[in-house]
Amino acid sequence: MMQPLLMRLRAQHPDCEIHVLAPAWSTPLLARMPEVTAVIENPFAHGEFNWAGRKALSRRLASADFSHAYVLPNSWKSALVPYLAGIPRRTGYSGETRYVLLNDRRTLDKTALPRLVDRYAALAEPATNTTPEPRLHSTPEQQLAARTALGLPLAVAPVVFCPGAEYGPAKRWPVRHFAALARKVGADRTAVWIVGSAKDQEVGDEIVRLADGAALNLCGRTSLEQAIDLIASARAIVSNDSGLMHVAAALDRPLVALYGSSSPGYTPPLSARATILSLGLECSPCFKRECPLGHLRCLEDLTPERVLAAMQD
Ligand code: SF4
């Protein structure tokens, strides 16, 4: 979501250094973005204040002599460290009483900028009308290395399923639908690989069980880096609205993106090769983690046949 901002900054200031303060887990992702010079690990858990830790981090940033900070989260806590570090220009959207902490405050026009990616990209000035699409790097050598390390066949072009969605069940296409799709895709011996984190392992196992072994569960077996390289060499990806969906879009692979309680208008996959499937029910998007109506029609009624047709378009 924030890479297009980095692309704009890099285009405007080709010789600048861009350091990204981000959680440790995202380092492999940032390593695949050519705009990023370095990553500074954000040690704070979501919601954690930790005054001593924030002061220590601000001293570290102060010694690096940064000229400009872009603060993307809306919380005042996130604006505190750049302020304490004395970074001269601190840009971000107004909100959560950040009057002193930010000295380049912007007013967000949610109607003009419905997509999160455009909101971030608009922080770079001068703004342009078009937001560049994110792009992650993955070389053939990296793809080969990932498959070799995981003991996967090298000459296969699999269809990759990403059935996880950290946010909650209202963003997860039903397991039995993934399984039915695996059987259809695997009917001509196409390999189906399921990719996700350790938290998706059970879901992956259930898909394999219901699909009578027509898929291989790799959830929890790959690093994020390896997941990127497996997706980069896939013939197609079918994914819930999740982080890996955005990875697949940024790798510019053919992608079918499945939306339930969330909105493709807010966080769409940013790739011309992505097909968005969303039933657009009256109750949608509700942005809930679990279906408040208890039926999950937005995903239950999205049939495997329809997803298969979208893959073949
Ligand atoms: S309320 Fe509607 S959009 Fe929300 S989860 Fe239920 S079916 Fe989906």
GROMACS .gro file of C-alpha atoms and ligand atoms in nm:
model
  321
    1MET     CA    1   0.000   0.000   0.000
    2MET     CA    2   0.283   0.243   0.067
    3GLN     CA    3   0.527   0.143  -0.209
    4PRO     CA    4   0.376   0.387  -0.466
    5LEU     CA    5   0.462   0.670  -0.223
    6LEU     CA    6   0.822   0.547  -0.220
    7MET     CA    7   0.821   0.525  -0.601
    8ARG     CA    8   0.710   0.886  -0.626
    9LEU     CA    9   0.969   1.004  -0.375
   10ARG     CA   10   1.242   0.814  -0.556
   11ALA     CA   11   1.136   0.966  -0.890
   12GLN     CA   12   1.140   1.315  -0.739
   13HIS     CA   13   1.469   1.271  -0.551
   14PRO     CA   14   1.670   1.003  -0.736
   15ASP     CA   15   1.970   1.032  -0.501
   16CYS     CA   16   1.785   1.030  -0.171
   17GLU     CA   17   1.803   0.752   0.083
   18ILE     CA   18   1.472   0.603   0.194
   19HIS     CA   19   1.473   0.421   0.529
   20VAL     CA   20   1.152   0.247   0.631
   21LEU     CA   21   1.054   0.199   0.996
   22ALA     CA   22   0.852  -0.123   0.988
   23PRO     CA   23   0.787  -0.447   1.179
   24ALA     CA   24   1.057  -0.711   1.148
   25TRP     CA   25   0.828  -0.954   0.962
   26SER     CA   26   0.801  -0.712   0.669
   27THR     CA   27   1.178  -0.691   0.608
   28PRO     CA   28   1.181  -0.959   0.331
   29LEU     CA   29   0.904  -0.771   0.151
   30LEU     CA   30   1.085  -0.437   0.177
   31ALA     CA   31   1.405  -0.605   0.054
   32ARG     CA   32   1.226  -0.670  -0.276
   33MET     CA   33   1.147  -0.300  -0.326
   34PRO     CA   34   1.428  -0.121  -0.511
   35GLU     CA   35   1.323   0.215  -0.365
   36VAL     CA   36   1.415   0.110  -0.010
   37THR     CA   37   1.769   0.186   0.112
   38ALA     CA   38   1.737   0.034   0.459
   39VAL     CA   39   1.486  -0.099   0.709
   40ILE     CA   40   1.471   0.013   1.072
   41GLU     CA   41   1.295  -0.245   1.283
   42ASN     CA   42   0.990  -0.109   1.464
   43PRO     CA   43   1.010  -0.280   1.805
   44PHE     CA   44   0.665  -0.176   1.929
   45ALA     CA   45   0.368  -0.409   1.928
   46HIS     CA   46   0.036  -0.274   1.802
   47GLY     CA   47  -0.106  -0.042   2.070
   48GLU     CA   48   0.209  -0.052   2.287
   49PHE     CA   49   0.326   0.286   2.421
   50ASN     CA   50   0.666   0.211   2.586
   51TRP     CA   51   0.792   0.563   2.656
   52ALA     CA   52   1.152   0.453   2.727
   53GLY     CA   53   1.163   0.251   2.405
   54ARG     CA   54   1.028   0.540   2.200
   55LYS     CA   55   1.285   0.779   2.346
   56ALA     CA   56   1.564   0.532   2.267
   57LEU     CA   57   1.443   0.490   1.910
   58SER     CA   58   1.414   0.867   1.864
   59ARG     CA   59   1.777   0.911   1.981
   60ARG     CA   60   1.881   0.655   1.722
   61LEU     CA   61   1.691   0.835   1.445
   62ALA     CA   62   1.828   1.173   1.557
   63SER     CA   63   2.184   1.048   1.510
   64ALA     CA   64   2.103   0.946   1.150
   65ASP     CA   65   2.018   1.305   1.057
   66PHE     CA   66   1.702   1.242   0.852
   67SER     CA   67   1.558   1.544   0.669
   68HIS     CA   68   1.197   1.432   0.625
   69ALA     CA   69   0.960   1.182   0.786
   70TYR     CA   70   0.636   1.055   0.631
   71VAL     CA   71   0.405   0.921   0.902
   72LEU     CA   72   0.149   0.685   0.748
   73PRO     CA   73  -0.046   0.547   1.047
   74ASN     CA   74  -0.304   0.787   1.191
   75SER     CA   75  -0.215   0.750   1.559
   76TRP     CA   76  -0.036   1.021   1.755
   77LYS     CA   77   0.201   0.756   1.893
   78SER     CA   78   0.336   0.695   1.542
   79ALA     CA   79   0.413   1.068   1.502
   80LEU     CA   80   0.588   1.092   1.840
   81VAL     CA   81   0.925   0.935   1.750
   82PRO     CA   82   0.994   1.156   1.442
   83TYR     CA   83   0.904   1.459   1.657
   84LEU     CA   84   1.133   1.356   1.943
   85ALA     CA   85   1.408   1.278   1.690
   86GLY     CA   86   1.391   1.638   1.570
   87ILE     CA   87   1.336   1.544   1.206
   88PRO     CA   88   1.283   1.887   1.046
   89ARG     CA   89   0.986   1.807   0.821
   90ARG     CA   90   0.716   1.568   0.941
   91THR     CA   91   0.438   1.495   0.695
   92GLY     CA   92   0.113   1.310   0.754
   93TYR     CA   93  -0.263   1.344   0.768
   94SER     CA   94  -0.422   1.541   1.052
   95GLY     CA   95  -0.586   1.325   1.315
   96GLU     CA   96  -0.561   1.216   1.677
   97THR     CA   97  -0.446   1.565   1.785
   98ARG     CA   98  -0.109   1.555   1.612
   99TYR     CA   99  -0.087   1.936   1.579
  100VAL     CA  100   0.261   1.977   1.724
  101LEU     CA  101   0.398   1.638   1.630
  102LEU     CA  102   0.348   1.693   1.256
  103ASN     CA  103   0.446   2.023   1.097
  104ASP     CA  104   0.332   1.937   0.744
  105ARG     CA  105  -0.027   1.832   0.812
  106ARG     CA  106  -0.259   1.739   0.527
  107THR     CA  107  -0.634   1.721   0.527
  108LEU     CA  108  -0.767   1.396   0.389
  109ASP     CA  109  -1.050   1.417   0.135
  110LYS     CA  110  -1.188   1.062   0.159
  111THR     CA  111  -1.426   1.117  -0.131
  112ALA     CA  112  -1.153   1.234  -0.369
  113LEU     CA  113  -0.917   0.957  -0.252
  114PRO     CA  114  -1.123   0.645  -0.170
  115ARG     CA  115  -0.824   0.411  -0.209
  116LEU     CA  116  -0.572   0.379   0.073
  117VAL     CA  117  -0.284   0.355  -0.173
  118ASP     CA  118  -0.373   0.694  -0.328
  119ARG     CA  119  -0.396   0.853   0.017
  120TYR     CA  120  -0.041   0.749   0.096
  121ALA     CA  121   0.094   0.836  -0.250
  122ALA     CA  122  -0.064   1.184  -0.231
  123LEU     CA  123   0.170   1.270   0.057
  124ALA     CA  124   0.451   1.306  -0.200
  125GLU     CA  125   0.455   1.644  -0.363
  126PRO     CA  126   0.401   1.742  -0.631
  127ALA     CA  127   0.113   1.497  -0.649
  128THR     CA  128   0.035   1.338  -0.985
  129ASN     CA  129  -0.294   1.210  -1.114
  130THR     CA  130  -0.186   0.851  -1.144
  131THR     CA  131  -0.057   0.631  -0.866
  132PRO     CA  132   0.211   0.389  -0.985
  133GLU     CA  133   0.143   0.020  -0.930
  134PRO     CA  134   0.358  -0.154  -0.666
  135ARG     CA  135   0.623  -0.391  -0.801
  136LEU     CA  136   0.821  -0.651  -0.610
  137HIS     CA  137   1.136  -0.810  -0.750
  138SER     CA  138   1.183  -1.185  -0.780
  139THR     CA  139   1.457  -1.326  -1.001
  140PRO     CA  140   1.457  -1.672  -1.168
  141GLU     CA  141   1.752  -1.760  -0.944
  142GLN     CA  142   1.556  -1.672  -0.631
  143GLN     CA  143   1.258  -1.873  -0.757
  144LEU     CA  144   1.479  -2.173  -0.827
  145ALA     CA  145   1.644  -2.145  -0.485
  146ALA     CA  146   1.306  -2.135  -0.309
  147ARG     CA  147   1.179  -2.446  -0.484
  148THR     CA  148   1.505  -2.632  -0.427
  149ALA     CA  149   1.506  -2.547  -0.056
  150LEU     CA  150   1.145  -2.665  -0.022
  151GLY     CA  151   1.200  -2.982  -0.226
  152LEU     CA  152   0.945  -2.875  -0.487
  153PRO     CA  153   0.957  -2.972  -0.855
  154LEU     CA  154   1.140  -2.712  -1.065
  155ALA     CA  155   0.961  -2.753  -1.397
  156VAL     CA  156   0.603  -2.715  -1.275
  157ALA     CA  157   0.386  -2.403  -1.322
  158PRO     CA  158   0.140  -2.436  -1.032
  159VAL     CA  159  -0.179  -2.256  -0.948
  160VAL     CA  160  -0.129  -2.104  -0.603
  161PHE     CA  161  -0.413  -2.067  -0.351
  162CYS     CA  162  -0.382  -1.816  -0.065
  163PRO     CA  163  -0.674  -1.912   0.164
  164GLY     CA  164  -0.569  -1.710   0.471
  165ALA     CA  165  -0.687  -1.369   0.583
  166GLU     CA  166  -0.553  -1.258   0.918
  167TYR     CA  167  -0.840  -1.012   0.961
  168GLY     CA  168  -1.103  -1.279   1.020
  169PRO     CA  169  -1.345  -1.539   0.877
  170ALA     CA  170  -1.557  -1.279   0.697
  171LYS     CA  171  -1.272  -1.234   0.449
  172ARG     CA  172  -1.210  -1.608   0.396
  173TRP     CA  173  -1.364  -1.793   0.103
  174PRO     CA  174  -1.502  -2.123   0.240
  175VAL     CA  175  -1.260  -2.414   0.258
  176ARG     CA  176  -1.497  -2.644   0.068
  177HIS     CA  177  -1.502  -2.395  -0.223
  178PHE     CA  178  -1.121  -2.389  -0.234
  179ALA     CA  179  -1.127  -2.771  -0.228
  180ALA     CA  180  -1.380  -2.792  -0.511
  181LEU     CA  181  -1.171  -2.550  -0.715
  182ALA     CA  182  -0.857  -2.755  -0.645
  183ARG     CA  183  -1.031  -3.065  -0.785
  184LYS     CA  184  -1.139  -2.876  -1.099
  185VAL     CA  185  -0.797  -2.716  -1.153
  186GLY     CA  186  -0.617  -3.044  -1.083
  187ALA     CA  187  -0.835  -3.242  -1.325
  188ASP     CA  188  -0.577  -3.187  -1.603
  189ARG     CA  189  -0.291  -3.261  -1.359
  190THR     CA  190  -0.215  -2.893  -1.295
  191ALA     CA  191  -0.037  -2.863  -0.961
  192VAL     CA  192  -0.217  -2.667  -0.687
  193TRP     CA  193   0.001  -2.530  -0.408
  194ILE     CA  194  -0.149  -2.370  -0.097
  195VAL     CA  195   0.062  -2.088   0.043
  196GLY     CA  196   0.016  -1.906   0.372
  197SER     CA  197   0.149  -1.864   0.725
  198ALA     CA  198   0.157  -2.121   1.005
  199LYS     CA  199  -0.184  -1.986   1.114
  200ASP     CA  200  -0.329  -2.110   0.783
  201GLN     CA  201  -0.190  -2.462   0.823
  202GLU     CA  202  -0.517  -2.614   0.947
  203VAL     CA  203  -0.716  -2.450   0.669
  204GLY     CA  204  -0.463  -2.579   0.415
  205ASP     CA  205  -0.487  -2.933   0.557
  206GLU     CA  206  -0.866  -2.921   0.537
  207ILE     CA  207  -0.855  -2.809   0.172
  208VAL     CA  208  -0.620  -3.098   0.090
  209ARG     CA  209  -0.847  -3.344   0.274
  210LEU     CA  210  -1.166  -3.225   0.103
  211ALA     CA  211  -0.991  -3.212  -0.235
  212ASP     CA  212  -0.879  -3.576  -0.201
  213GLY     CA  213  -0.514  -3.475  -0.222
  214ALA     CA  214  -0.549  -3.257  -0.532
  215ALA     CA  215  -0.345  -2.983  -0.363
  216LEU     CA  216  -0.020  -2.951  -0.169
  217ASN     CA  217  -0.030  -2.762   0.161
  218LEU     CA  218   0.276  -2.537   0.204
  219CYS     CA  219   0.125  -2.312   0.472
  220GLY     CA  220   0.376  -2.256   0.750
  221ARG     CA  221   0.651  -2.433   0.555
  222THR     CA  222   0.782  -2.127   0.370
  223SER     CA  223   0.947  -1.805   0.477
  224LEU     CA  224   0.782  -1.489   0.348
  225GLU     CA  225   1.069  -1.459   0.100
  226GLN     CA  226   1.005  -1.811  -0.033
  227ALA     CA  227   0.631  -1.741  -0.052
  228ILE     CA  228   0.707  -1.437  -0.270
  229ASP     CA  229   0.925  -1.649  -0.501
  230LEU     CA  230   0.668  -1.931  -0.526
  231ILE     CA  231   0.394  -1.683  -0.615
  232ALA     CA  232   0.624  -1.513  -0.866
  233SER     CA  233   0.658  -1.837  -1.065
  234ALA     CA  234   0.292  -1.944  -1.046
  235ARG     CA  235   0.072  -1.963  -1.353
  236ALA     CA  236  -0.216  -1.807  -1.156
  237ILE     CA  237  -0.310  -1.716  -0.800
  238VAL     CA  238  -0.648  -1.735  -0.628
  239SER     CA  239  -0.649  -1.535  -0.308
  240ASN     CA  240  -0.867  -1.386  -0.040
  241ASP     CA  241  -0.825  -1.013   0.024
  242SER     CA  242  -0.502  -1.049   0.221
  243GLY     CA  243  -0.137  -0.948   0.228
  244LEU     CA  244  -0.043  -1.227  -0.012
  245MET     CA  245  -0.307  -1.101  -0.257
  246HIS     CA  246  -0.121  -0.770  -0.268
  247VAL     CA  247   0.207  -0.958  -0.307
  248ALA     CA  248   0.065  -1.147  -0.608
  249ALA     CA  249  -0.055  -0.819  -0.761
  250ALA     CA  250   0.284  -0.656  -0.705
  251LEU     CA  251   0.449  -0.953  -0.878
  252ASP     CA  252   0.215  -0.893  -1.173
  253ARG     CA  253   0.091  -1.252  -1.190
  254PRO     CA  254  -0.258  -1.348  -1.317
  255LEU     CA  255  -0.470  -1.316  -1.005
  256VAL     CA  256  -0.829  -1.377  -0.900
  257ALA     CA  257  -0.900  -1.176  -0.586
  258LEU     CA  258  -1.198  -1.279  -0.371
  259TYR     CA  259  -1.375  -1.016  -0.162
  260GLY     CA  260  -1.620  -1.082   0.122
  261SER     CA  261  -1.677  -0.829   0.399
  262SER     CA  262  -1.409  -0.590   0.268
  263SER     CA  263  -1.420  -0.346  -0.021
  264PRO     CA  264  -1.227  -0.366  -0.347
  265GLY     CA  265  -1.287   0.008  -0.369
  266TYR     CA  266  -1.066   0.070  -0.064
  267THR     CA  267  -0.783  -0.184  -0.095
  268PRO     CA  268  -0.796  -0.332  -0.447
  269PRO     CA  269  -0.516  -0.544  -0.592
  270LEU     CA  270  -0.306  -0.298  -0.792
  271SER     CA  271  -0.243  -0.486  -1.112
  272ALA     CA  272  -0.401  -0.490  -1.456
  273ARG     CA  273  -0.374  -0.871  -1.443
  274ALA     CA  274  -0.601  -0.900  -1.140
  275THR     CA  275  -0.967  -0.999  -1.164
  276ILE     CA  276  -1.174  -0.890  -0.867
  277LEU     CA  277  -1.469  -1.107  -0.766
  278SER     CA  278  -1.713  -0.943  -0.527
  279LEU     CA  279  -2.085  -1.015  -0.522
  280GLY     CA  280  -2.170  -0.658  -0.417
  281LEU     CA  281  -2.454  -0.764  -0.185
  282GLU     CA  282  -2.666  -0.499  -0.016
  283CYS     CA  283  -2.493  -0.572   0.315
  284SER     CA  284  -2.146  -0.547   0.158
  285PRO     CA  285  -1.895  -0.419   0.245
  286CYS     CA  286  -1.960  -0.446   0.619
  287PHE     CA  287  -1.588  -0.454   0.709
  288LYS     CA  288  -1.664  -0.697   0.993
  289ARG     CA  289  -1.430  -0.975   1.101
  290GLU     CA  290  -1.722  -1.219   1.134
  291CYS     CA  291  -2.047  -1.204   0.941
  292PRO     CA  292  -2.296  -1.008   1.156
  293LEU     CA  293  -2.584  -1.177   0.970
  294GLY     CA  294  -2.443  -1.523   1.032
  295HIS     CA  295  -2.473  -1.647   0.672
  296LEU     CA  296  -2.160  -1.515   0.496
  297ARG     CA  297  -2.350  -1.502   0.166
  298CYS     CA  298  -2.087  -1.266   0.019
  299LEU     CA  299  -1.844  -1.559   0.005
  300GLU     CA  300  -2.068  -1.866   0.035
  301ASP     CA  301  -2.251  -1.767  -0.286
  302LEU     CA  302  -1.930  -1.703  -0.478
  303THR     CA  303  -1.908  -2.041  -0.650
  304PRO     CA  304  -1.596  -2.234  -0.752
  305GLU     CA  305  -1.737  -2.240  -1.108
  306ARG     CA  306  -1.737  -1.863  -1.117
  307VAL     CA  307  -1.382  -1.844  -0.987
  308LEU     CA  308  -1.266  -2.104  -1.240
  309ALA     CA  309  -1.428  -1.902  -1.521
  310ALA     CA  310  -1.247  -1.590  -1.399
  311MET     CA  311  -0.918  -1.782  -1.406
  312GLN     CA  312  -0.980  -1.885  -1.765
  313ASP     CA  313  -1.077  -1.538  -1.893
  314SF4     S1  314  -2.293  -0.892   0.640
  314SF4    FE1  315  -2.287  -0.925   0.420
  314SF4     S2  316  -2.083  -0.844   0.359
  314SF4    FE2  317  -2.080  -0.869   0.581
  314SF4     S3  318  -1.990  -1.072   0.609
  314SF4    FE3  319  -2.215  -1.098   0.610
  314SF4     S4  320  -2.269  -1.147   0.401
  314SF4    FE4  321  -2.061  -1.062   0.399
   0.00000   0.00000   0.00000
